Coordinates of C-alpha atoms in Angstrom, one line a residue:
Chain A
M1 CA -74.4 47.6 -58.2
D2 CA -76.3 45.0 -60.1
I3 CA -75.4 43.3 -63.1
A4 CA -77.8 45.0 -65.7
A5 CA -76.7 48.3 -64.2
Q6 CA -72.9 47.1 -64.7
A7 CA -73.9 46.3 -68.2
A8 CA -74.9 49.4 -69.0
N9 CA -71.9 51.2 -67.9
I10 CA -69.3 51.7 -70.7
L11 CA -66.9 53.2 -68.1
E12 CA -66.5 52.5 -64.2
L13 CA -64.4 54.0 -61.8
R14 CA -63.9 52.1 -58.1
D15 CA -62.3 54.0 -55.7
V16 CA -59.3 55.1 -57.7
S17 CA -56.3 56.9 -56.0
M18 CA -53.6 58.1 -57.8
D19 CA -50.3 59.5 -56.2
Y20 CA -47.3 61.6 -57.6
G21 CA -44.9 60.7 -54.6
Q22 CA -46.4 63.3 -51.8
V23 CA -49.0 64.6 -53.8
K24 CA -52.7 62.7 -54.1
A25 CA -54.0 63.4 -57.4
L26 CA -57.3 61.8 -57.1
Q27 CA -58.2 60.0 -54.1
D28 CA -60.9 56.9 -53.7
V29 CA -62.9 58.4 -56.7
S30 CA -65.6 56.4 -58.0
L31 CA -67.4 56.8 -60.7
A32 CA -69.6 55.1 -63.6
V33 CA -70.6 56.1 -66.9
R34 CA -73.0 54.9 -68.9
K35 CA -72.7 53.8 -73.0
G36 CA -73.7 56.8 -75.3
E37 CA -73.5 59.6 -72.0
W38 CA -72.1 63.1 -72.4
L39 CA -70.3 63.8 -69.5
A40 CA -68.7 66.9 -68.3
V41 CA -65.6 67.0 -65.6
M42 CA -65.4 70.6 -64.3
G43 CA -62.9 71.4 -61.7
P44 CA -60.0 74.1 -60.9
S45 CA -56.9 73.6 -62.0
G46 CA -55.2 71.2 -59.4
S47 CA -58.3 69.3 -59.3
G48 CA -56.8 66.0 -60.9
K49 CA -59.0 66.4 -63.9
T50 CA -56.0 65.6 -66.1
T51 CA -55.0 62.7 -64.0
M52 CA -58.4 61.4 -64.1
M53 CA -58.4 61.9 -68.1
N54 CA -55.3 60.0 -68.6
V55 CA -56.6 56.7 -66.1
I56 CA -60.1 57.2 -68.1
G57 CA -57.8 57.3 -71.6
C58 CA -55.7 54.5 -70.6
M59 CA -52.5 56.2 -70.7
D60 CA -51.8 56.1 -66.9
R61 CA -52.6 53.0 -64.0
P62 CA -54.0 54.3 -61.0
T63 CA -52.1 53.6 -57.4
S64 CA -55.2 51.9 -56.6
G65 CA -58.5 50.8 -57.4
E66 CA -59.9 49.7 -60.2
V67 CA -60.9 51.0 -64.0
L68 CA -63.5 49.2 -65.6
L69 CA -63.8 49.7 -69.5
E70 CA -66.5 47.6 -70.8
G71 CA -66.5 45.5 -67.9
Q72 CA -62.6 44.9 -68.2
D73 CA -60.6 46.4 -65.6
V74 CA -57.6 47.8 -67.5
A75 CA -56.0 49.3 -64.2
R76 CA -53.9 46.5 -64.0
L77 CA -53.0 46.3 -67.8
L78 CA -49.0 45.9 -68.7
P79 CA -48.2 48.8 -71.0
G80 CA -48.7 47.2 -74.3
A81 CA -52.2 46.1 -73.3
L82 CA -52.9 49.8 -72.7
T83 CA -51.9 50.5 -75.8
E84 CA -54.2 48.6 -77.6
I85 CA -57.2 49.7 -75.9
R86 CA -56.5 53.2 -76.7
R87 CA -56.0 52.4 -80.0
D88 CA -59.1 50.7 -80.4
R89 CA -62.0 51.7 -77.9
I90 CA -60.5 55.6 -77.1
G91 CA -60.6 58.8 -79.3
L92 CA -58.8 61.1 -78.4
I93 CA -59.5 65.3 -78.3
F94 CA -57.1 67.5 -77.0
Q95 CA -57.1 71.2 -76.3
Q96 CA -54.2 71.9 -78.2
F97 CA -55.1 69.9 -81.4
H98 CA -51.4 68.1 -81.6
L99 CA -51.7 67.7 -85.2
I100 CA -48.7 66.5 -87.1
S101 CA -47.2 69.6 -88.9
Y102 CA -46.2 67.8 -91.9
L103 CA -48.9 66.2 -92.6
T104 CA -52.2 67.4 -94.6
A105 CA -55.5 67.5 -93.2
L106 CA -56.5 63.7 -94.2
E107 CA -53.3 62.6 -93.8
N108 CA -53.6 63.6 -89.9
V109 CA -56.8 61.5 -89.5
M110 CA -55.0 58.5 -91.6
V111 CA -52.3 58.5 -88.6
A112 CA -54.7 57.3 -86.9
Q113 CA -56.3 54.5 -89.4
Y114 CA -51.9 53.9 -89.7
Y115 CA -51.8 53.1 -86.1
H116 CA -55.0 51.2 -85.9
S117 CA -55.0 48.6 -88.9
M118 CA -55.3 49.8 -92.9
I119 CA -55.5 53.1 -93.8
D120 CA -58.6 53.9 -96.1
E121 CA -58.3 57.3 -97.7
A122 CA -62.1 57.3 -98.5
E123 CA -63.2 56.6 -95.0
A124 CA -60.4 59.5 -93.8
M125 CA -62.2 61.5 -96.1
G126 CA -65.6 60.9 -95.1
A127 CA -64.3 61.6 -91.4
L128 CA -63.2 65.2 -92.9
E129 CA -66.7 65.8 -94.6
R130 CA -68.8 64.6 -90.9
V131 CA -67.2 67.9 -89.6
G132 CA -67.3 69.8 -92.6
L133 CA -64.0 70.0 -94.0
R134 CA -63.9 67.7 -96.8
D135 CA -62.4 70.9 -98.9
R136 CA -59.7 71.6 -96.4
A137 CA -58.3 67.6 -96.9
A138 CA -55.5 68.9 -98.6
H139 CA -53.9 71.5 -96.4
L140 CA -51.5 71.8 -94.0
P141 CA -52.2 72.0 -89.8
R142 CA -51.0 75.6 -90.7
Q143 CA -52.7 76.7 -93.1
L144 CA -56.0 75.7 -91.0
S145 CA -57.8 77.9 -88.3
G146 CA -57.6 76.7 -85.3
G147 CA -61.4 75.7 -85.5
E148 CA -60.6 73.8 -88.4
Q149 CA -57.6 72.0 -87.0
Q150 CA -59.9 71.2 -83.8
R151 CA -62.4 69.5 -86.3
V152 CA -59.3 67.4 -87.7
C153 CA -58.6 66.1 -84.3
I154 CA -62.4 65.7 -83.8
A155 CA -62.3 63.8 -86.7
R156 CA -59.7 62.0 -86.5
A157 CA -60.8 61.0 -82.7
L158 CA -63.6 59.5 -84.5
I159 CA -61.8 57.1 -87.6
N160 CA -61.5 54.1 -85.5
Y161 CA -65.3 53.9 -84.4
P162 CA -64.0 54.6 -80.5
R163 CA -66.4 53.2 -77.8
L164 CA -65.2 56.2 -75.8
I165 CA -64.5 60.2 -77.0
L166 CA -62.7 61.4 -74.1
A167 CA -62.0 65.0 -75.3
D168 CA -59.6 67.5 -73.2
E169 CA -60.6 71.1 -73.3
P170 CA -62.3 71.0 -76.8
T171 CA -63.2 74.6 -77.0
G172 CA -60.0 75.9 -74.3
N173 CA -58.2 77.3 -77.4
L174 CA -61.5 78.1 -79.6
D175 CA -63.2 81.8 -79.8
E176 CA -66.9 81.5 -79.7
A177 CA -68.0 81.0 -83.6
N178 CA -65.6 77.8 -83.5
E179 CA -66.5 76.6 -80.2
A180 CA -69.9 76.7 -81.1
I181 CA -69.1 74.6 -84.2
V182 CA -67.0 72.1 -81.8
L183 CA -70.2 72.0 -79.7
S184 CA -72.5 71.2 -82.1
L185 CA -70.3 68.2 -83.7
L186 CA -70.2 66.9 -80.2
R187 CA -73.9 67.1 -79.2
R188 CA -74.3 65.6 -83.1
L189 CA -72.4 62.6 -81.7
H190 CA -73.9 62.0 -78.7
E191 CA -76.7 61.9 -80.7
E192 CA -75.8 59.2 -82.9
G193 CA -74.9 57.1 -79.7
S194 CA -71.5 58.3 -78.7
T195 CA -69.9 58.2 -74.8
I196 CA -68.4 61.0 -74.3
V197 CA -66.2 62.8 -71.6
V198 CA -65.3 66.3 -71.7
V199 CA -62.5 67.7 -69.5
T200 CA -63.6 71.3 -69.2
H201 CA -63.4 75.0 -67.0
S202 CA -65.9 76.5 -69.3
P203 CA -69.7 76.0 -67.6
G204 CA -71.2 76.9 -71.0
V205 CA -69.2 73.6 -72.1
A206 CA -70.4 71.3 -69.8
A207 CA -73.9 72.3 -69.8
Q208 CA -74.1 70.7 -73.2
A209 CA -73.6 67.6 -71.2
E210 CA -75.8 65.6 -69.7
R211 CA -74.2 65.4 -66.8
T212 CA -71.4 67.2 -65.0
V213 CA -69.2 66.2 -62.0
V214 CA -67.0 68.5 -60.1
L215 CA -63.6 67.4 -58.8
E216 CA -61.6 69.1 -56.0
H217 CA -58.5 68.2 -54.6
G218 CA -58.6 64.8 -56.4
R219 CA -62.4 63.9 -55.3
I220 CA -65.6 64.2 -56.4
A221 CA -67.2 67.3 -54.8
Q222 CA -70.6 67.0 -57.0
S223 CA -72.4 65.5 -59.1
F224 CA -75.3 66.9 -61.0
L225 CA -78.0 66.6 -64.1
N226 CA -77.7 69.1 -66.3
R227 CA -81.5 68.3 -68.3
Chain B
M1 CA -52.2 55.9 -99.4
T2 CA -51.0 52.6 -98.2
K3 CA -49.5 51.8 -95.0
H4 CA -45.9 51.5 -96.7
R5 CA -46.4 54.9 -98.4
M6 CA -47.4 56.7 -95.3
Y7 CA -44.5 55.1 -93.3
L8 CA -42.7 57.0 -95.6
K9 CA -44.0 60.1 -96.2
M10 CA -43.2 60.3 -92.4
L11 CA -39.9 59.1 -92.6
F12 CA -39.2 61.7 -95.6
N13 CA -41.1 64.5 -93.6
S14 CA -38.6 63.5 -90.6
L15 CA -35.4 63.6 -92.2
T16 CA -35.9 66.6 -94.7
R17 CA -37.3 69.2 -91.8
R18 CA -34.9 68.7 -89.6
R19 CA -32.3 69.8 -92.9
S20 CA -29.4 71.1 -90.3
R21 CA -29.4 68.3 -87.8
M22 CA -29.5 66.0 -90.6
I23 CA -26.7 67.3 -92.4
A24 CA -24.6 67.4 -89.5
A25 CA -25.7 63.6 -88.7
L26 CA -25.0 62.7 -92.7
L27 CA -21.2 64.6 -93.0
A28 CA -20.6 62.3 -89.8
V29 CA -21.5 59.7 -91.2
A30 CA -19.9 60.2 -94.7
V31 CA -16.8 60.8 -92.6
G32 CA -17.2 57.4 -91.5
A33 CA -17.5 55.9 -94.0
A34 CA -14.9 57.5 -96.1
V35 CA -12.7 56.6 -93.3
F36 CA -13.6 53.0 -92.9
Q37 CA -13.5 53.1 -97.1
G38 CA -10.4 54.6 -97.6
M39 CA -8.6 52.7 -94.9
M40 CA -9.9 49.1 -95.5
T41 CA -8.7 49.7 -99.0
I42 CA -5.3 50.8 -98.2
C43 CA -5.2 47.7 -95.3
C44 CA -6.7 45.1 -97.8
D45 CA -4.7 46.7 -101.0
V46 CA -1.2 48.1 -99.8
P47 CA 0.3 45.1 -97.9
R48 CA -0.5 42.6 -101.0
Q49 CA 1.8 45.5 -102.5
M50 CA 4.4 45.7 -100.1
E51 CA 4.0 41.8 -100.1
R52 CA 5.9 42.2 -103.4
E53 CA 8.1 45.5 -102.6
F54 CA 8.9 43.1 -99.6
R55 CA 11.2 40.8 -101.8
S56 CA 13.2 43.2 -102.6
Y57 CA 14.8 42.3 -98.9
G58 CA 16.0 39.4 -100.5
A59 CA 14.0 35.5 -100.6
N60 CA 12.2 34.4 -97.9
M61 CA 12.1 30.5 -98.7
V62 CA 15.2 28.3 -99.2
L63 CA 15.3 24.8 -101.0
T64 CA 18.1 21.9 -100.0
A65 CA 18.3 18.5 -100.4
A66 CA 16.2 17.0 -98.1
D67 CA 18.9 14.3 -97.3
D68 CA 23.1 15.3 -97.6
A69 CA 23.1 14.9 -101.7
A70 CA 23.7 17.8 -103.7
L71 CA 19.6 19.2 -104.6
S72 CA 18.9 18.0 -107.9
L73 CA 17.9 21.3 -110.1
E74 CA 14.9 19.0 -111.9
D75 CA 13.4 18.7 -108.6
A76 CA 14.0 22.1 -107.4
A77 CA 12.2 23.0 -110.7
R78 CA 9.0 20.6 -109.8
A79 CA 9.3 22.2 -106.1
V80 CA 9.6 25.9 -107.8
A81 CA 6.4 24.6 -110.3
L82 CA 4.3 24.3 -107.2
L83 CA 4.1 28.0 -106.2
P84 CA 1.6 30.6 -107.6
E85 CA 3.1 31.6 -110.9
D86 CA 1.4 35.4 -110.2
K87 CA 3.3 35.5 -106.9
L88 CA 6.5 33.9 -107.5
V89 CA 9.3 36.8 -108.2
G90 CA 12.2 34.4 -108.6
A91 CA 14.3 31.0 -108.3
T92 CA 18.2 31.5 -107.9
P93 CA 20.3 28.8 -107.8
Y94 CA 23.8 28.4 -106.0
R95 CA 26.0 26.0 -106.5
Y96 CA 29.4 26.3 -104.3
K97 CA 32.8 25.0 -105.3
P98 CA 36.5 25.4 -103.9
V99 CA 38.7 26.5 -106.6
R100 CA 42.0 28.6 -106.2
A101 CA 42.8 31.8 -108.2
H102 CA 46.7 32.9 -108.4
M103 CA 47.4 30.7 -105.8
Q104 CA 44.8 31.9 -103.0
P105 CA 41.8 29.5 -102.3
L106 CA 38.8 31.0 -103.2
T107 CA 35.0 30.1 -103.0
A108 CA 33.5 29.9 -106.9
V109 CA 29.9 29.9 -106.9
G110 CA 27.4 29.2 -110.2
T111 CA 23.9 30.9 -110.4
R112 CA 21.8 32.5 -113.0
F113 CA 22.0 36.1 -113.1
E114 CA 18.9 36.7 -114.8
Q115 CA 17.5 35.4 -111.1
V116 CA 19.6 36.8 -109.0
K117 CA 18.8 39.9 -110.6
K118 CA 14.9 39.3 -109.2
T119 CA 15.7 37.6 -106.0
S120 CA 18.7 39.9 -104.7
P121 CA 18.0 42.8 -105.9
W122 CA 20.2 45.3 -104.1
W123 CA 23.1 43.8 -105.5
R124 CA 25.4 46.3 -106.9
V125 CA 27.9 45.6 -109.4
E126 CA 30.7 48.0 -110.7
G127 CA 31.1 47.0 -114.5
E128 CA 28.9 44.2 -116.1
W129 CA 27.2 41.8 -115.2
P130 CA 28.4 38.4 -116.7
S131 CA 27.1 37.6 -119.8
D132 CA 29.0 34.8 -120.7
G133 CA 31.0 31.7 -120.0
N134 CA 33.9 33.1 -119.8
T135 CA 33.3 36.2 -117.5
L136 CA 32.7 36.4 -114.0
L137 CA 31.3 38.8 -110.8
A138 CA 33.9 39.3 -108.5
G139 CA 33.1 40.0 -104.8
A140 CA 34.6 43.1 -104.0
N141 CA 36.8 42.1 -100.8
V142 CA 38.3 39.6 -103.1
A143 CA 38.6 41.7 -105.9
E144 CA 40.5 44.2 -103.4
F145 CA 42.3 41.5 -101.8
M146 CA 43.3 40.5 -105.4
G147 CA 43.7 43.7 -107.2
L148 CA 40.9 42.7 -109.6
E149 CA 38.8 45.3 -111.5
P150 CA 36.6 44.6 -114.3
G151 CA 38.3 43.7 -117.7
K152 CA 41.1 41.8 -115.7
G153 CA 41.9 38.1 -116.5
L154 CA 41.5 35.5 -113.2
T155 CA 42.9 31.9 -113.6
I156 CA 40.1 29.5 -111.7
S157 CA 41.7 26.2 -111.0
G158 CA 40.8 23.3 -109.2
R159 CA 40.0 19.5 -109.0
N160 CA 36.1 18.7 -110.4
A161 CA 33.8 15.9 -108.8
K162 CA 35.5 13.5 -110.0
G163 CA 39.4 14.4 -108.3
A164 CA 40.5 15.6 -112.2
R165 CA 42.6 19.1 -112.4
F166 CA 40.7 21.6 -114.0
S167 CA 42.1 25.5 -115.1
Q168 CA 39.8 28.4 -116.6
E169 CA 41.1 31.7 -117.8
M170 CA 37.9 34.0 -117.0
T171 CA 38.0 38.3 -117.2
V172 CA 36.2 40.1 -114.6
A173 CA 33.0 41.5 -115.8
G174 CA 32.3 43.5 -112.8
V175 CA 32.9 43.8 -109.4
L176 CA 29.9 43.2 -106.4
R177 CA 29.4 44.9 -103.3
T178 CA 26.4 43.5 -101.4
G179 CA 27.8 44.3 -98.2
G180 CA 27.5 40.6 -97.0
P181 CA 29.3 37.6 -97.6
E182 CA 29.0 37.6 -101.4
E183 CA 31.5 40.1 -101.6
D184 CA 33.9 37.2 -100.1
F185 CA 33.0 34.4 -103.4
V186 CA 33.3 35.1 -107.2
F187 CA 30.0 34.0 -109.1
M188 CA 29.8 32.9 -112.4
N189 CA 27.1 31.3 -114.8
L190 CA 26.1 28.2 -113.6
P191 CA 26.4 26.6 -116.8
T192 CA 30.3 27.3 -116.3
L193 CA 30.9 25.8 -112.9
E194 CA 29.0 22.8 -114.4
E195 CA 31.1 22.8 -116.8
L196 CA 34.2 23.2 -114.8
D197 CA 33.0 20.6 -111.9
G198 CA 31.3 18.2 -113.5
N199 CA 28.0 16.5 -112.1
P200 CA 25.5 19.0 -113.9
G201 CA 22.2 19.7 -112.8
T202 CA 22.6 20.0 -109.0
A203 CA 23.0 22.8 -106.9
D204 CA 23.7 23.3 -103.2
L205 CA 20.4 25.3 -102.7
V206 CA 18.0 27.2 -104.7
E207 CA 16.6 30.7 -103.1
V208 CA 13.0 31.7 -103.8
S209 CA 11.1 34.8 -103.6
V210 CA 7.5 34.6 -103.0
A211 CA 5.1 37.5 -102.7
C212 CA 3.3 36.7 -99.7
G213 CA 2.6 36.3 -96.5
S214 CA 4.6 34.6 -93.8
E215 CA 1.1 32.3 -93.0
E216 CA 0.7 31.2 -97.3
L217 CA 4.2 31.0 -97.6
A218 CA 4.5 27.9 -94.4
K219 CA 1.0 26.6 -96.3
L220 CA 3.6 26.8 -99.7
S221 CA 6.4 25.2 -97.7
D222 CA 4.1 22.3 -96.3
S223 CA 2.9 21.7 -99.7
I224 CA 6.6 21.3 -101.6
R225 CA 7.4 19.0 -98.4
R226 CA 4.8 16.9 -99.3
E227 CA 4.5 16.6 -103.2
I228 CA 8.6 16.1 -103.1
S229 CA 10.4 14.5 -100.8
T230 CA 13.8 15.0 -102.2
V231 CA 13.2 18.6 -101.5
A232 CA 13.5 20.8 -98.4
P233 CA 11.8 24.0 -98.3
R234 CA 11.9 26.1 -95.3
S235 CA 11.3 30.0 -94.6
V236 CA 13.5 32.6 -94.3
K237 CA 12.3 33.4 -90.6
R238 CA 13.8 36.9 -90.2
V239 CA 12.9 37.7 -93.8
T240 CA 8.8 36.4 -93.1
S241 CA 8.8 37.5 -89.4
S242 CA 9.9 41.1 -90.1
E243 CA 7.4 41.2 -93.0
A244 CA 4.5 40.0 -91.1
S245 CA 5.7 42.2 -88.3
V246 CA 5.4 45.4 -90.4
L247 CA 2.2 44.6 -92.0
T248 CA 0.7 44.1 -88.4
R249 CA 1.7 46.8 -87.2
L250 CA 0.5 48.6 -90.5
R251 CA -2.9 47.0 -89.8
T252 CA -3.3 47.5 -86.6
L253 CA -2.9 51.1 -87.3
V254 CA -5.3 51.2 -89.7
Y255 CA -8.1 48.9 -87.6
M256 CA -7.4 51.6 -84.6
V257 CA -7.6 54.8 -86.7
T258 CA -10.8 53.1 -88.2
A259 CA -12.5 52.0 -85.2
V260 CA -12.1 55.6 -83.5
V261 CA -13.1 57.0 -86.2
L262 CA -16.4 54.5 -86.4
V263 CA -16.8 55.3 -82.8
L264 CA -17.0 59.3 -83.0
T265 CA -19.1 58.7 -85.7
M266 CA -21.5 57.0 -84.0
I267 CA -21.6 59.0 -81.5
C268 CA -22.4 62.1 -83.3
V269 CA -25.3 60.4 -84.9
A270 CA -26.5 58.7 -81.3
T271 CA -26.2 62.7 -80.2
T272 CA -28.4 64.1 -83.3
M273 CA -30.8 61.5 -83.3
M274 CA -31.0 61.9 -79.6
T275 CA -32.0 65.8 -79.8
V276 CA -34.6 64.8 -82.6
V277 CA -36.2 62.5 -80.2
L278 CA -36.3 65.4 -77.7
E279 CA -37.7 67.6 -80.3
R280 CA -40.3 65.2 -81.1
R281 CA -41.8 64.0 -77.7
K282 CA -45.1 65.3 -78.3
E283 CA -45.4 63.9 -81.6
I284 CA -43.9 60.2 -80.1
G285 CA -46.8 61.3 -77.3
L286 CA -49.5 61.6 -79.6
K287 CA -48.6 59.0 -81.7
K288 CA -48.8 56.4 -78.6
A289 CA -51.5 58.2 -77.1
L290 CA -53.5 57.1 -80.7
G291 CA -52.2 53.7 -80.0
A292 CA -48.9 53.3 -81.9
E293 CA -47.3 50.1 -80.7
N294 CA -43.5 50.6 -79.2
F295 CA -42.2 48.9 -82.4
A296 CA -43.6 50.9 -84.5
I297 CA -42.1 54.3 -83.1
A298 CA -39.2 52.0 -82.7
G299 CA -39.3 51.2 -86.6
E300 CA -39.7 54.6 -87.8
F301 CA -36.8 56.3 -85.8
L302 CA -34.4 52.5 -87.1
G303 CA -36.0 53.7 -90.7
E304 CA -34.7 57.4 -90.5
G305 CA -31.1 55.6 -89.3
I306 CA -30.9 53.6 -91.9
C307 CA -31.7 56.2 -94.5
L308 CA -29.1 58.1 -92.6
G309 CA -26.9 55.8 -93.0
A310 CA -27.2 54.7 -96.8
A311 CA -27.5 58.0 -97.7
G312 CA -24.2 59.5 -96.1
S313 CA -22.5 56.3 -96.7
L314 CA -22.5 56.6 -100.7
P315 CA -20.5 59.7 -101.1
G316 CA -18.2 59.1 -98.0
I317 CA -17.6 55.6 -100.0
A318 CA -16.7 57.6 -103.3
L319 CA -14.5 60.2 -100.7
G320 CA -13.0 57.1 -99.1
W321 CA -12.1 55.7 -102.5
L322 CA -10.7 58.7 -103.9
L323 CA -8.8 59.0 -100.2
A324 CA -7.3 55.6 -101.0
R325 CA -6.3 56.2 -104.3
A326 CA -4.8 59.5 -103.0
I327 CA -2.9 57.7 -100.6
G328 CA -1.7 54.7 -102.7
L329 CA -0.1 57.0 -105.6
N330 CA 1.4 59.7 -103.0
V331 CA 2.9 57.5 -100.3
F332 CA 3.3 54.0 -101.3
G333 CA 3.3 54.9 -104.7
R334 CA 0.8 52.4 -105.6
V335 CA -2.4 52.6 -108.1
I336 CA -5.2 51.1 -106.3
A337 CA -7.7 49.3 -107.9
F338 CA -11.8 49.5 -107.1
N339 CA -12.7 46.9 -104.5
P340 CA -16.9 46.4 -105.1
F341 CA -17.0 44.0 -102.4
L342 CA -15.1 46.2 -100.1
T343 CA -17.6 48.9 -101.3
L344 CA -20.6 46.9 -100.8
A345 CA -19.1 46.1 -96.9
A346 CA -18.5 49.9 -96.0
L347 CA -21.6 50.8 -97.1
L348 CA -23.2 47.7 -94.8
V349 CA -20.9 48.6 -91.8
S350 CA -21.8 52.4 -92.2
T351 CA -25.2 52.1 -92.1
A352 CA -25.4 48.8 -89.8
L353 CA -23.3 51.2 -87.5
T354 CA -25.4 54.6 -87.9
A355 CA -28.6 52.3 -87.1
A356 CA -26.4 50.7 -84.1
A357 CA -26.0 54.2 -82.9
C358 CA -30.3 55.1 -83.2
V359 CA -30.1 52.3 -80.5
L360 CA -30.2 54.3 -77.3
P361 CA -32.3 57.6 -78.9
I362 CA -35.0 54.7 -79.9
R363 CA -34.6 53.6 -76.2
A364 CA -35.9 57.5 -75.2
A365 CA -38.6 57.6 -77.8
V366 CA -40.2 54.0 -77.0
A367 CA -39.7 55.3 -73.3
V368 CA -42.0 58.7 -73.9
E369 CA -45.3 58.4 -72.3
P370 CA -48.5 59.2 -74.4
S371 CA -50.0 61.0 -71.3
L372 CA -47.5 64.0 -72.0
V373 CA -49.6 65.6 -74.9
L374 CA -52.6 65.7 -72.0
R375 CA -50.4 67.8 -69.7
G376 CA -49.7 70.5 -71.9
E377 CA -46.0 70.1 -71.5

């Protein structure tokens, strides 16, 4: 791969393998994600999707191979350095939302600011406005619907201007109406230039991405463009 | 909202959302603080009180002349003046003189009875204490041998320091029972004996009772030895060492009980906090996934520990003081004074121990993997 192509890639996996004892969760996976690309990762349960998310999200280190994030190999970094990268460069969206139950929607967004740098309430409110939840800012998670909780989760992922947004089954717990809202949000983020990697079981969600890779038994079985 | 306020909000919510667990931990801390405050108050105050109580068992210092000469009462008074006034219980001079009474040899002892009552409070007198120069106290053995009883007369005779004969008609004011060698003597006021014997202003020894421990007593003895070369002070080892032994055992017992209770408190707090960490693994994982450093996670749990320690300590300390007061009144018969320094120490120790009990839970918290939020565990 030439230097220009490398510079265009925000993320690159080179022969990444991940073993959990005898289980080979990922086997020599190589993958490049361009800046501003929307990539969908599909595959059956146990195919290695979550492991790949952990590796890309700097929450786990591969057994072997290189993980280049903006050209920096993060595969061998110490946990402290990985924490810094997660905080500064990655926004996470979870299937189960993982909002802190005793904090309001606004405070849940501000938690990400709290661990990142300084708290800016106006900016957090702006993020909620982007996901259409300004009027729900003072509500606790239990007072929000699933779709609203996911939108708070998206606002939290966006608040520190991450280079890469990782979404793990972002519509997995939502009904159709809320799925449509979340997908339109992701689409808008993509249009604004965000790089998005979505792990999903849903062909409908994957179809929204520019490209889909399909994992089977820890290997990339297919990779195709959606449009 | 500031970062500080966010931290406090997370801390407050974390503590109040698990009320039943936190109440159990608070109770443990309160009990620990109560025992610490109570036991330490007793440990500090009661021995000080008991040092004065121990003085009822007799003098713990004896002053004699540094050479073979008689002890000058003036020097002895200077030596006694070196002792702390608030700790001095009494100082009694004794001057011994061989005399005869009814043709029997006897030892007459000149002393100051008002001081004897302070340094030898166990002396029991049947009848009256001598009140003037013509009355004396007969030891029980002497009284029995010579058939003496209060009101009977006794002629004391002998030779004075210059060899001249003297004879004095005296009345027995009372009979002395001590269970000791004092029962073999007759006691009279020191000025009376000085008048009979001549050579006033001297004594054979002065018994001193000072309300202090053996170490302080040794220091006071050294100070007297340094300042007044003609006086030889020495501690009554039998008394001081047994006092020290009793107090040391009391303190050791108190320290052991307190240490055991504090260890149990720490175990209870550690167990509660460990449960809280296990219950909050997902939240910790999320925070780490969002970029929380280990020290931020540790800071949150340490903050909880410190809040828990401080909140549990305050009622515990109040309870401990009441406990110490009750023990002081009912067991030792003493009113225990409030000690602000001890209270501050109890607050700091309880809080520090509670924080220390959080060390293992904190280690467990920082060991939580951020990846668990993606595993759906």
